[in-house]
XYZ file of C-alpha atoms in Angstrom:
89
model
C -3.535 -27.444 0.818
C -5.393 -24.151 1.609
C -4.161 -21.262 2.948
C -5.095 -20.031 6.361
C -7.128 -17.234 6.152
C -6.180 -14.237 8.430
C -8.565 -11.222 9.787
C -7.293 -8.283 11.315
C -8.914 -6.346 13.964
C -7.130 -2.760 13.835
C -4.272 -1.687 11.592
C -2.362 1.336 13.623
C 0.905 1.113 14.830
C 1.098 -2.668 15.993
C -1.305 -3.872 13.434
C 0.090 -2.303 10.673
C 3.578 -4.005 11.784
C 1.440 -7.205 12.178
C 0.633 -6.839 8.697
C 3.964 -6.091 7.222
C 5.632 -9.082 9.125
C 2.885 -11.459 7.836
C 3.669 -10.736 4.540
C 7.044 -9.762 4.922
C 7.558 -13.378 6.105
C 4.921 -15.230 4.066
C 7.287 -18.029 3.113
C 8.898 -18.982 6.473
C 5.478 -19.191 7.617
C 4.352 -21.901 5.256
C 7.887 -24.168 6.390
C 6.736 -24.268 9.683
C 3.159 -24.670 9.109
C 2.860 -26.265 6.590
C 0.261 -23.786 5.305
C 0.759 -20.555 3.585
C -1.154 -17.683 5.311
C -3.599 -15.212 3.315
C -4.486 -12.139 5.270
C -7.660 -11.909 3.462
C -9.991 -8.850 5.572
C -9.197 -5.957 7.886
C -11.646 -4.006 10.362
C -10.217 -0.371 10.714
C -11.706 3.141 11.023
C -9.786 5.024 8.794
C -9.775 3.768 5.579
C -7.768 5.721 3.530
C -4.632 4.790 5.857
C -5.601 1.018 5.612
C -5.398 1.413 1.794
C -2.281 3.297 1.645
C -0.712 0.531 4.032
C -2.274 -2.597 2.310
C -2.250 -1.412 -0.889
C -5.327 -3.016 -2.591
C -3.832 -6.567 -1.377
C -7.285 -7.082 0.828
C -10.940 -5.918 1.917
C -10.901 -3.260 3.989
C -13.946 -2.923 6.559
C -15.338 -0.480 8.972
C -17.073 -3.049 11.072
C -15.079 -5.773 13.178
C -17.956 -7.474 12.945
C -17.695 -8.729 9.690
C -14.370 -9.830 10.368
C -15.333 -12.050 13.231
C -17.691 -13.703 11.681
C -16.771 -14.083 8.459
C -17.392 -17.958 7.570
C -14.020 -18.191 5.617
C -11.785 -16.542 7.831
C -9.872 -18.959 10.033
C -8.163 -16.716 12.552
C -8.873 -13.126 13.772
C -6.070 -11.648 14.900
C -7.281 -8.527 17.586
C -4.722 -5.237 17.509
C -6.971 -2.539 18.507
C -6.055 -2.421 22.043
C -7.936 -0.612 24.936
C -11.224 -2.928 26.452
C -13.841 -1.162 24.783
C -14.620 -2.362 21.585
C -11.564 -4.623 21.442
C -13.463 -6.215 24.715
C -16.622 -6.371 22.998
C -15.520 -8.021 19.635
């Protein structure tokens, strides 16, 4: 079966926890879905932190965007907070 695909929208404090406990938990996941889970794209604005913090494991974007409507991407998960652009996306 495929994986779910994951998006990210923002990767700062509660995002980058998002992303750890995804991972971090990867395989209790798949029990209870039945699916494994692939974070596959993240939408951030600085970069160089995403990197450091997903180390190479996925695409890094500047535009949510992309993330949003990326045809293989089955959920978006939205951690920028505020109403502004987290509103608009």
């Amino acid at each position: 079966m495929k994986p779910i695909k994951v998006g990210l929208l923002g990767l700062g404090t509660v995002g980058s926890g998002t992303f750890n406990v995804l991972k971090r938990n990867q395989e209790e996941i798949m029990r209870r879905a039945g699916r494994s889970i692939e974070i596959t794209m993240v939408a951030v604005r600085n970069v160089e932190r995403a990197r450091e913090i997903t180390k190479g494991e996925v695409e890094i974007v500047t535009d949510g965007n992309l993330v949003v409507n990326h045809p293989d991407i089955d959920i978006v998960i939205e951690l920028i907070g505020g109403s502004g652009i987290a509103k608009d996306l």
